[in-house]
mmCIF file of C-alpha atoms in Angstrom:
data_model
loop_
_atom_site.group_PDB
_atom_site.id
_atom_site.type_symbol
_atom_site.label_atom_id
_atom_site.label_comp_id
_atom_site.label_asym_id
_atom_site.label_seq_id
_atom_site.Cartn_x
_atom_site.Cartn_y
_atom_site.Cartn_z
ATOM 1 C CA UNK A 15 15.299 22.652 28.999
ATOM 2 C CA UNK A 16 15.479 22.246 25.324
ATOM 3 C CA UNK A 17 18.862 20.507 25.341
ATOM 4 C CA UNK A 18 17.309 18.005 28.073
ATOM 5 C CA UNK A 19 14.481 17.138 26.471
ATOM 6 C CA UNK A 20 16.191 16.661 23.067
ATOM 7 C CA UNK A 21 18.699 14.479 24.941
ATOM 8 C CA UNK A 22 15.969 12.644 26.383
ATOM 9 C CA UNK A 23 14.273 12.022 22.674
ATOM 10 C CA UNK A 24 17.633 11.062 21.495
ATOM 11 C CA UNK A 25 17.647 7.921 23.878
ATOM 12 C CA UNK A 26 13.735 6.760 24.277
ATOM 13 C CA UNK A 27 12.046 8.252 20.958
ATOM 14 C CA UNK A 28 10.198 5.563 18.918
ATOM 15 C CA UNK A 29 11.709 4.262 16.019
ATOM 16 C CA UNK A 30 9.320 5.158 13.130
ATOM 17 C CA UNK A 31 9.981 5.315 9.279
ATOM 18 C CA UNK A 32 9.094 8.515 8.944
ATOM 19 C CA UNK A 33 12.392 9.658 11.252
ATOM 20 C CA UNK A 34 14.050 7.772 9.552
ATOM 21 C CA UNK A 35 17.505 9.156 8.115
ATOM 22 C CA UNK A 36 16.776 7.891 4.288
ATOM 23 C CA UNK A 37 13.209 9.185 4.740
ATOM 24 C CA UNK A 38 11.974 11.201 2.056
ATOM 25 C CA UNK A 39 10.501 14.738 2.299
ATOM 26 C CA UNK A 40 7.097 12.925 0.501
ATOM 27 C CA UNK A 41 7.012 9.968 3.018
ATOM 28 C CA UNK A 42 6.952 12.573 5.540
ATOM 29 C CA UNK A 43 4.802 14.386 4.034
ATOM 30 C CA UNK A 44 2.175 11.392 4.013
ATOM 31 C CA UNK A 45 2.701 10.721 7.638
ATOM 32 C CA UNK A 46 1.846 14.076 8.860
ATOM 33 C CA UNK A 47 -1.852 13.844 7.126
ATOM 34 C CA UNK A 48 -2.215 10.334 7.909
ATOM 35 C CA UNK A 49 -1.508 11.112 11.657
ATOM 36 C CA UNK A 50 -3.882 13.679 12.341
ATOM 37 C CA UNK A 51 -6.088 12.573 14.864
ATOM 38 C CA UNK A 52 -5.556 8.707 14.233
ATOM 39 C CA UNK A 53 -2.346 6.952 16.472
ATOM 40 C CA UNK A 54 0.616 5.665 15.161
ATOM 41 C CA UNK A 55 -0.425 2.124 15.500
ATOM 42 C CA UNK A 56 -2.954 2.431 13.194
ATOM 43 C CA UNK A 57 -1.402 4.773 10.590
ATOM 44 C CA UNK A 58 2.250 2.755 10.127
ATOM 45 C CA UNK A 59 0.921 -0.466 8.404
ATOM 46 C CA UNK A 60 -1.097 1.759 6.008
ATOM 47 C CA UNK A 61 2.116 4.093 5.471
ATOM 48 C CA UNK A 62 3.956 1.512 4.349
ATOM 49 C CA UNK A 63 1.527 0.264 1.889
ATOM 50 C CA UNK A 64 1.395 3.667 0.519
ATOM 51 C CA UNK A 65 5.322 4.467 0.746
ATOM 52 C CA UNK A 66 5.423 1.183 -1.353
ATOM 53 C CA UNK A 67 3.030 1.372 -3.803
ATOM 54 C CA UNK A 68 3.742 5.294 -4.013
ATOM 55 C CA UNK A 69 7.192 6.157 -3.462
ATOM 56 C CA UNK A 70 7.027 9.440 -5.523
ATOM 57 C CA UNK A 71 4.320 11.986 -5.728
ATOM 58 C CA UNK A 72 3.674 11.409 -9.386
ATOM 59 C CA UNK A 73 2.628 7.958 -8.918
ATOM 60 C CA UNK A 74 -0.044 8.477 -6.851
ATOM 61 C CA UNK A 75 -0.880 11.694 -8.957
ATOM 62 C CA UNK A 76 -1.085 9.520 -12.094
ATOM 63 C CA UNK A 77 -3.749 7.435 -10.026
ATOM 64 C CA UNK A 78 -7.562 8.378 -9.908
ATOM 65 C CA UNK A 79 -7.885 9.653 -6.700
ATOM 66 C CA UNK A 80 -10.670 6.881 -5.660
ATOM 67 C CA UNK A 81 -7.518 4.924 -5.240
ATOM 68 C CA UNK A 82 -6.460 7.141 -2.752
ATOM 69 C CA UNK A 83 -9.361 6.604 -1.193
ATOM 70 C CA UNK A 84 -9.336 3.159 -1.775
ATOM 71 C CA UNK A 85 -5.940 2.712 -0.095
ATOM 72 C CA UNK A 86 -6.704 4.869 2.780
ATOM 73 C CA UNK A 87 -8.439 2.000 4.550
ATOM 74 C CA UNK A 88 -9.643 2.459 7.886
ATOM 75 C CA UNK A 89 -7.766 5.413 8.994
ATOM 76 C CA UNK A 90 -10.792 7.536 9.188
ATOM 77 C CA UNK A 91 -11.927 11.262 7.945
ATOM 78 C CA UNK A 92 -10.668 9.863 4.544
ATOM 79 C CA UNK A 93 -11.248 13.138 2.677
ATOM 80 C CA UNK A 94 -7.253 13.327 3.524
ATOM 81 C CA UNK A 95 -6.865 10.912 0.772
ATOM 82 C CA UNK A 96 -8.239 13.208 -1.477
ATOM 83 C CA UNK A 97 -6.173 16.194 -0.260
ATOM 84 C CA UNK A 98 -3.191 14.138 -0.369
ATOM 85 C CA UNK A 99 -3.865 13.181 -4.405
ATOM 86 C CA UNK A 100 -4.514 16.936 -4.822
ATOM 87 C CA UNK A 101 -1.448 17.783 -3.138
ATOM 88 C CA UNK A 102 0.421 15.117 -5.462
ATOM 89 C CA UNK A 103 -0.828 16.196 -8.393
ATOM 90 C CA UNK A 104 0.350 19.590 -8.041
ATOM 91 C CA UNK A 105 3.593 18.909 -6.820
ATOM 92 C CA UNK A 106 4.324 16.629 -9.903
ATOM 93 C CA UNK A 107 2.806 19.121 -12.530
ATOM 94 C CA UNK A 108 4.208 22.468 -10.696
ATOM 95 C CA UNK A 109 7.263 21.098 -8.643
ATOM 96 C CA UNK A 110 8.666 18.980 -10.828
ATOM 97 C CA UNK A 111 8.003 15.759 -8.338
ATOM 98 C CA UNK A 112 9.649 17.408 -5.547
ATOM 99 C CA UNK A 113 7.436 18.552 -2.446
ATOM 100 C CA UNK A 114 8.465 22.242 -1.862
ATOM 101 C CA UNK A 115 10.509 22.907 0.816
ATOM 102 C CA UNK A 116 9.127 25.883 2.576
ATOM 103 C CA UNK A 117 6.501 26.701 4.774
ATOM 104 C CA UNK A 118 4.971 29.078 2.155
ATOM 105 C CA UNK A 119 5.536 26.996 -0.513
ATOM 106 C CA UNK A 120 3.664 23.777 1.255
ATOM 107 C CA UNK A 121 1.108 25.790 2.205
ATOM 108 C CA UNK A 122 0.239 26.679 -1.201
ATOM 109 C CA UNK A 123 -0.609 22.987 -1.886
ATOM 110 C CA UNK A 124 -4.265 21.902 -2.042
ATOM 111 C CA UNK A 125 -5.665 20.909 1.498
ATOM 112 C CA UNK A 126 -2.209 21.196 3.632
ATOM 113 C CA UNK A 127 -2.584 23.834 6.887
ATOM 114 C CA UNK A 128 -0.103 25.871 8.528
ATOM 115 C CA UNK A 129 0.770 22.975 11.172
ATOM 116 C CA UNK A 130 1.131 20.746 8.189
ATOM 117 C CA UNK A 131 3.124 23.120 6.678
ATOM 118 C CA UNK A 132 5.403 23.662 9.653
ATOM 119 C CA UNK A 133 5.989 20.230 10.582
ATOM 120 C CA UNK A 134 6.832 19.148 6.882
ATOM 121 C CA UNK A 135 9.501 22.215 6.870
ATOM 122 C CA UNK A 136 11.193 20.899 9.963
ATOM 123 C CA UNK A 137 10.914 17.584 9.989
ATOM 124 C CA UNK A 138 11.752 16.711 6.130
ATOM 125 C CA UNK A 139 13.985 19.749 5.325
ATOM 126 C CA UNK A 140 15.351 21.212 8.770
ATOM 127 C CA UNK A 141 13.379 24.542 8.812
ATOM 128 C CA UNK A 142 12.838 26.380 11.939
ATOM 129 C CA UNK A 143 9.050 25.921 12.342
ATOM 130 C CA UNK A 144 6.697 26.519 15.221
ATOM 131 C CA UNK A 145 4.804 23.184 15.227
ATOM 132 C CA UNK A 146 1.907 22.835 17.446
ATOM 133 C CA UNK A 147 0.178 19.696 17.389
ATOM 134 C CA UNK A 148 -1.664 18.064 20.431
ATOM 135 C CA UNK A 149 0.976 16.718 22.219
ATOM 136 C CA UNK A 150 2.873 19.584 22.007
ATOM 137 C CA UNK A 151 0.274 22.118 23.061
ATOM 138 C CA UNK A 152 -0.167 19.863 26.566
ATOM 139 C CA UNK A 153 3.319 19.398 27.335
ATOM 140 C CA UNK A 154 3.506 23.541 27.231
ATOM 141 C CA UNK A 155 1.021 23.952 28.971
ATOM 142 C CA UNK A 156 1.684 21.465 31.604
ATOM 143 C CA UNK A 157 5.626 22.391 31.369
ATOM 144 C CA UNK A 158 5.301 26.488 31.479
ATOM 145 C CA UNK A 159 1.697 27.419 31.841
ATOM 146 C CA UNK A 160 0.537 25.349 35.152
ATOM 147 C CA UNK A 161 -2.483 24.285 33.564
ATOM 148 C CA UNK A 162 -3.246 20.555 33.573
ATOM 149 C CA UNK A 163 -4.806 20.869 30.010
ATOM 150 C CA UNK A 164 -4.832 23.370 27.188
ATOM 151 C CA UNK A 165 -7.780 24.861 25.867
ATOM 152 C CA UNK A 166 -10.414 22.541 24.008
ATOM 153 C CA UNK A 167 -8.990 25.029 20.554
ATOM 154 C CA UNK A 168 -5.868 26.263 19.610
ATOM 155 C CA UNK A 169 -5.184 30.121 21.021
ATOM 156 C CA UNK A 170 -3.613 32.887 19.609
ATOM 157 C CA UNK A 171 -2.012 32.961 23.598
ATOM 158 C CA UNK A 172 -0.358 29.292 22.516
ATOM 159 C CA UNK A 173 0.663 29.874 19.324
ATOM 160 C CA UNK A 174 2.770 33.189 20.837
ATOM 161 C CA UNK A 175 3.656 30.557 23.692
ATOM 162 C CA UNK A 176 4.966 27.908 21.393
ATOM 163 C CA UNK A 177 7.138 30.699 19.100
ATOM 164 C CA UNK A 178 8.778 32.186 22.124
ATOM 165 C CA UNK A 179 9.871 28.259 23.368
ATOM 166 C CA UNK A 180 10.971 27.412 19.737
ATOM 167 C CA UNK A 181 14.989 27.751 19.765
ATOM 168 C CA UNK A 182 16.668 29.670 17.334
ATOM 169 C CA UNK A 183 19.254 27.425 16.074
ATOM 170 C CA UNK A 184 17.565 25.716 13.452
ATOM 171 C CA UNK A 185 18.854 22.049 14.321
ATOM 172 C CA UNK A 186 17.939 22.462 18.268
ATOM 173 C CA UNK A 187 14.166 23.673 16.925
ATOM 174 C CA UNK A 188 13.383 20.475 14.910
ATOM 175 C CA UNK A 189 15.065 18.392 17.848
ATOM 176 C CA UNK A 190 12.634 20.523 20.465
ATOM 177 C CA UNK A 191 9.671 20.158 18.199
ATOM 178 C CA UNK A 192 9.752 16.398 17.884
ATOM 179 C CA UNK A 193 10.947 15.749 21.300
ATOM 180 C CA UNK A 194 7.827 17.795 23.051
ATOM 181 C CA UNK A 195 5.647 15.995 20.704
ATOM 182 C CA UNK A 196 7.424 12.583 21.475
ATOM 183 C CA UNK A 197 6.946 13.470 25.563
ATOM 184 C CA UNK A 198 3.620 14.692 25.250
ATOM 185 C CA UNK A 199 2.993 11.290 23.046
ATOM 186 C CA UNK A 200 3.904 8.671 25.684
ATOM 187 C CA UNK A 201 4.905 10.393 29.105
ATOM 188 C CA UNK A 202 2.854 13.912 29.787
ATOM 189 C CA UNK A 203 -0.252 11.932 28.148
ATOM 190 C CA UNK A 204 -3.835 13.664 28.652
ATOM 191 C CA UNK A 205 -5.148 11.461 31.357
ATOM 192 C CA UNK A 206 -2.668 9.189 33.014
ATOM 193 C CA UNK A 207 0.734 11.354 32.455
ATOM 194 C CA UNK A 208 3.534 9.396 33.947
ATOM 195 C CA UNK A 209 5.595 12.234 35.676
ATOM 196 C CA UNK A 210 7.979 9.646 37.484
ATOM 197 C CA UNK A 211 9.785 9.243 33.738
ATOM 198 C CA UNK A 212 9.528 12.982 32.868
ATOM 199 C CA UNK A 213 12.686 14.436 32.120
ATOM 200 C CA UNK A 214 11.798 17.666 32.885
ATOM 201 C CA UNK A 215 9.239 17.236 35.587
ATOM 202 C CA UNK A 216 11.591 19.208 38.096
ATOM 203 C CA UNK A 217 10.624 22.384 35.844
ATOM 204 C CA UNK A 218 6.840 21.455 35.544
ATOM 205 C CA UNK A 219 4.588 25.042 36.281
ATOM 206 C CA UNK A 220 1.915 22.245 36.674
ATOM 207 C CA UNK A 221 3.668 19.639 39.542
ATOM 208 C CA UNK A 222 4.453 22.702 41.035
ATOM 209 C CA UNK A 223 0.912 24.110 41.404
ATOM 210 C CA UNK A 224 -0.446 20.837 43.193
ATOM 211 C CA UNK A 225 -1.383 19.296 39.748
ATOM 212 C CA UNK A 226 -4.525 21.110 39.610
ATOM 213 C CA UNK A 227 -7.470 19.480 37.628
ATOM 214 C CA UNK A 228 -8.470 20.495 34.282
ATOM 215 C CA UNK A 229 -11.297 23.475 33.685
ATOM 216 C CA UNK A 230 -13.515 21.222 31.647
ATOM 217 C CA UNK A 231 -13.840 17.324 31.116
ATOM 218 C CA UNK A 232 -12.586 16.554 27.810
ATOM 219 C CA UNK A 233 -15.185 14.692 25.694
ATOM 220 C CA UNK A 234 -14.750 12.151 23.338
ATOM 221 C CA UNK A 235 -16.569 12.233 19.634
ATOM 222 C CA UNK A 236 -19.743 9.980 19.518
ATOM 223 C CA UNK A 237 -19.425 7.393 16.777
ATOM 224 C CA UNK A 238 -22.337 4.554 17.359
ATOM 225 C CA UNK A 239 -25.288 5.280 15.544
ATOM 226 C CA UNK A 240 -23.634 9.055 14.091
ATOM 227 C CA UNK A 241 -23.452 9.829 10.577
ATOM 228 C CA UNK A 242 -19.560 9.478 10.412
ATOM 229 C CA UNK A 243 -20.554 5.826 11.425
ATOM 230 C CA UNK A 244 -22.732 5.643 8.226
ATOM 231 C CA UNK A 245 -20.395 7.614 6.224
ATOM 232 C CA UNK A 246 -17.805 4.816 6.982
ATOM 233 C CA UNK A 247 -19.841 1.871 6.774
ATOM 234 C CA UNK A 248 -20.971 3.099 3.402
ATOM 235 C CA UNK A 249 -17.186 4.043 2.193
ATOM 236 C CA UNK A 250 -16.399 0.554 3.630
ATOM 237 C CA UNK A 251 -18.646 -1.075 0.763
ATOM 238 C CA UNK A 252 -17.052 1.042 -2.009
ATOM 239 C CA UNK A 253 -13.584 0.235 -1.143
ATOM 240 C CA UNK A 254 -14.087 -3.625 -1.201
ATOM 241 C CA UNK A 255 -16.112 -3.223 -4.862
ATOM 242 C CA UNK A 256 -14.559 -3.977 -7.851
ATOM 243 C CA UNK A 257 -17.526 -2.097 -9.775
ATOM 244 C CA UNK A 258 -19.749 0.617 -9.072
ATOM 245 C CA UNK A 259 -22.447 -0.816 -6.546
ATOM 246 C CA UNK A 260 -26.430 -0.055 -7.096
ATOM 247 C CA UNK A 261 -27.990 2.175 -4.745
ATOM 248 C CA UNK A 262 -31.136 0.192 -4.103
ATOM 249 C CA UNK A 263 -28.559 -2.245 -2.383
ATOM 250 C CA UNK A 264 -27.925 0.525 0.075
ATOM 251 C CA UNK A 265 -31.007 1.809 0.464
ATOM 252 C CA UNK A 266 -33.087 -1.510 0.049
ATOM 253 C CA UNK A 267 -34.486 -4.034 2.513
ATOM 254 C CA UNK A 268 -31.729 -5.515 4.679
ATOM 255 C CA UNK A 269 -30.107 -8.573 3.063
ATOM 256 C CA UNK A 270 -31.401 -12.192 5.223
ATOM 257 C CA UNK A 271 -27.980 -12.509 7.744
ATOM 258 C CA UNK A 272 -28.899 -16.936 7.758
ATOM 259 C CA UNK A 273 -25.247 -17.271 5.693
ATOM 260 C CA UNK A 274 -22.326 -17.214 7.646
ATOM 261 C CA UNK A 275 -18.930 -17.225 6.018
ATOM 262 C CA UNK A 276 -16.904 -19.852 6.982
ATOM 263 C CA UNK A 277 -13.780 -17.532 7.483
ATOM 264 C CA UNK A 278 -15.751 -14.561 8.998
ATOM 265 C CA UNK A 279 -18.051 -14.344 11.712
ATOM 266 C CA UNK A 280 -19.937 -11.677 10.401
ATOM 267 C CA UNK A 281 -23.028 -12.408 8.575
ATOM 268 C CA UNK A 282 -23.237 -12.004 4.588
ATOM 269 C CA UNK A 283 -25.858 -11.420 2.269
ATOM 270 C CA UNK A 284 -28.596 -14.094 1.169
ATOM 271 C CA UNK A 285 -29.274 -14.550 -2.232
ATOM 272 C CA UNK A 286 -29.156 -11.778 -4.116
ATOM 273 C CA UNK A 287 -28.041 -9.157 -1.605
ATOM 274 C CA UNK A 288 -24.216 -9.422 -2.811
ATOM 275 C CA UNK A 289 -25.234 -7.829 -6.230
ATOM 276 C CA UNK A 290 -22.562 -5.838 -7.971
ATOM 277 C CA UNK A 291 -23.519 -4.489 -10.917
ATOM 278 C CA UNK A 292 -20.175 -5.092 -13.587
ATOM 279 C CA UNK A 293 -19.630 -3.790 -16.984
ATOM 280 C CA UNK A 294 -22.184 -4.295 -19.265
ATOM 281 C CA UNK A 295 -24.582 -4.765 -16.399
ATOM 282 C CA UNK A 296 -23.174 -7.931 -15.484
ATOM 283 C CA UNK A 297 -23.898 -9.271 -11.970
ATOM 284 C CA UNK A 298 -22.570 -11.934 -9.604
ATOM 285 C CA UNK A 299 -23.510 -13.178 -6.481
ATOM 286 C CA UNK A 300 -20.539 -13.840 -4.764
ATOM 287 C CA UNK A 301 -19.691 -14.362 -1.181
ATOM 288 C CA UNK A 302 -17.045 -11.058 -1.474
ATOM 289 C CA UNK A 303 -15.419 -8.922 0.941
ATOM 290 C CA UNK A 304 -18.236 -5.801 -1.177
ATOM 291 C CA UNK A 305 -21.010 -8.089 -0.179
ATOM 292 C CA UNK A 306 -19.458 -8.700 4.104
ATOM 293 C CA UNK A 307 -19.106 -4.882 4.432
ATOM 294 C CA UNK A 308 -22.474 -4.469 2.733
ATOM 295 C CA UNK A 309 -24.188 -6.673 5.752
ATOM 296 C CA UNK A 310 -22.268 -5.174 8.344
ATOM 297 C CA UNK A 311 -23.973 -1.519 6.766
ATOM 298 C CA UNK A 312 -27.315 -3.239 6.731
ATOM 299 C CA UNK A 313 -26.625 -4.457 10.465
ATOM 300 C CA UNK A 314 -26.027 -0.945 11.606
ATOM 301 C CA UNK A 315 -30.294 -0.708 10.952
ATOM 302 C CA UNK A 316 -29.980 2.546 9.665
ATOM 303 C CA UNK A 317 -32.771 4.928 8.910
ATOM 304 C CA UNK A 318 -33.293 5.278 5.308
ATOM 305 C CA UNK A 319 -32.938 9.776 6.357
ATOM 306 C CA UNK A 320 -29.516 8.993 7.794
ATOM 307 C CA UNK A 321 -28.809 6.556 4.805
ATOM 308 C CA UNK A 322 -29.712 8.893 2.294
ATOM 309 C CA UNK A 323 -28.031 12.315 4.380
ATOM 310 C CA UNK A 324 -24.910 10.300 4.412
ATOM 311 C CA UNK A 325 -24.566 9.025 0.556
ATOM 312 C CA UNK A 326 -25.582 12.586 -0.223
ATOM 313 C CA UNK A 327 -22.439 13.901 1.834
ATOM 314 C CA UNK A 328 -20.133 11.815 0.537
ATOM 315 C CA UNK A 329 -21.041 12.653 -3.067
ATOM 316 C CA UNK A 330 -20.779 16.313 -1.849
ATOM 317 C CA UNK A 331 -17.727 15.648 -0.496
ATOM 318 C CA UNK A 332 -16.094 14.372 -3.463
ATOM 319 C CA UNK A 333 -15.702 10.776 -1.905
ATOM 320 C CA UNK A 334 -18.232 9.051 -4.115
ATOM 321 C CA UNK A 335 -19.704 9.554 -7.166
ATOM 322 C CA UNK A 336 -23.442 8.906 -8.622
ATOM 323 C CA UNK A 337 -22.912 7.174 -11.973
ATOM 324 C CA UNK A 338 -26.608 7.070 -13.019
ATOM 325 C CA UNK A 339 -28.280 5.373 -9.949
ATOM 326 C CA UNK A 340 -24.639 3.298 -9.207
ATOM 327 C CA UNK A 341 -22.406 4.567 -6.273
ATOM 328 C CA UNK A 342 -18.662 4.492 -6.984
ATOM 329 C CA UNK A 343 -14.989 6.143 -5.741
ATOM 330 C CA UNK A 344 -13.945 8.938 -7.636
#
């Protein structure tokens, strides 16, 4: 089984960066945060940008870690900028630039968890690590449990499952680890798995049962209207400032939507509602990407409760800071 899988991998795995054989143990280091619980699609052009503009973990480290943020973009749950500038900074003052290659050793880095830990150790340096993602989890427990899903939370039952599958030649490990994760990825997917392409779907506990349905319905998160909604919209307006923005202009009357950029079809700001205030308490008016994302907050018609409970968490947070009545990135 592990050899066929592996085989499999070898022939119809994705070609990412991050596999690459010149990849470094920091650029995969930076794809394992940036792909937790946001697709591949969506994290490679950002990757990239990063890889490029922070080859080495001192760069970024040297950075102020609203840059991180900054950079993060759209990727979501973007306090994993901030652990990935805390991670940085300790690996270039205590590692001498290099990102430790152990599981213990990664795990004593600021915001990285034992799957982070393990997936770094085998997929940068070779280690034999139990990694248990998603993907992975589902393809066991399709593959040798029967079950059509696995639990809604990791289980101490899985995490024995997953050590006992894990080979114990070191080289056939990492090769099982990314393979499961590849075929849970785009073949034994959660709701339409494609079984005709499975290379292992003679061995499947769960096409052997009858397929039988899940226990529960898996739900999706809720985003329209949440407070992760506001959270973003609010981090959205941060990012595209060049200066700390005023807090009445979050928390003020909506701005009048009558001008329309001609290169956008969102609305922007009438007069006055693009106010940035600039050093020295300078302020301009302009027609900026700050003063777009501000509309599109003020189009959300958010309560000034949710408005306020969501600024507040971000400051808590560590993703924005109050400078004296102006909202800014760390």
């Amino acid at each position: 089984m592990h050899h066929t899988v592996s085989g499999w991998f070898t022939a119809e795995s994705r070609d990412l960066p991050w596999r690459d054989p010149d990849r470094t143990p920091w650029g995969v280091l930076v794809s394992e945060v940036m792909l937790q619980q946001t697709p591949v699609v969506r994290v490679l052009p950002v990757w990239h940008e990063w890889m490029e503009r922070w080859p080495e973990p001192a760069l970024l480290a040297a950075e102020p870690p609203g840059e991180a943020v900054r950079a993060w973009g759209r990727l979501g749950y973007p306090r994993r900028a901030l652990r990935l500038h805390a991670a940085a900074t300790v690996i270039a003052a205590e590692h001498g630039g290099r990102v430790p290659d152990t599981e213990e050793g990664l795990l004593a880095l600021p915001g990285v968890g034992s799957y982070t830990a393990a997936a770094v150790a085998a997929f940068a340096f070779g280690r034999r690590a139990t990694v248990v993602d998603t993907n992975i989890r589902r393809v066991h427990a399709r593959l040798v449990g029967g079950e059509a899903l696995p639990a809604p939370a990791l289980t101490a039952a899985e995490q024995r499952r997953a050590a006992e599958l894990l080979p114990e030649d070191a080289a056939l490990s990492v090769a099982w680890n990314a393979s499961t994760m590849e075929l849970g990825a785009l073949v034994c997917t959660a709701r339409s798995p494609r079984c005709a392409e499975c290379p292992v779907a003679a061995d499947c506990a769960w096409r052997a049962a009858g397929e039988p349905p899940p226990s529960y319905t898996p739900k999706g998160q809720a985003w329209h209207g949440t407070d992760r909604q506001v959270r973003g919209a609010v981090m959205a307006v941060l990012r595209a400032a060049e200066h700390p923005v005023a807090l009445e202009l979050f928390t003020g009357p909506a701005p009048e939507p009558e001008l329309v950029s001609e290169t956008a079809p969102e609305p922007v700001p009438g007069p006055g509602a693009g106010l940035v205030s600039g050093p020295g308490g300078a302020v301009s008016r302009a027609r900026s990407p700050h003063a777009m994302a501000l509309a599109r907050l003020h189009a959300l018609r958010t309560g000034p409760e949710q408005l306020e409970r969501a600024i507040a968490g971000l400051v808590a947070d560590g993703l924005a800071v109050d400078d004296g009545g102006r909202l800014a990135l760390p």
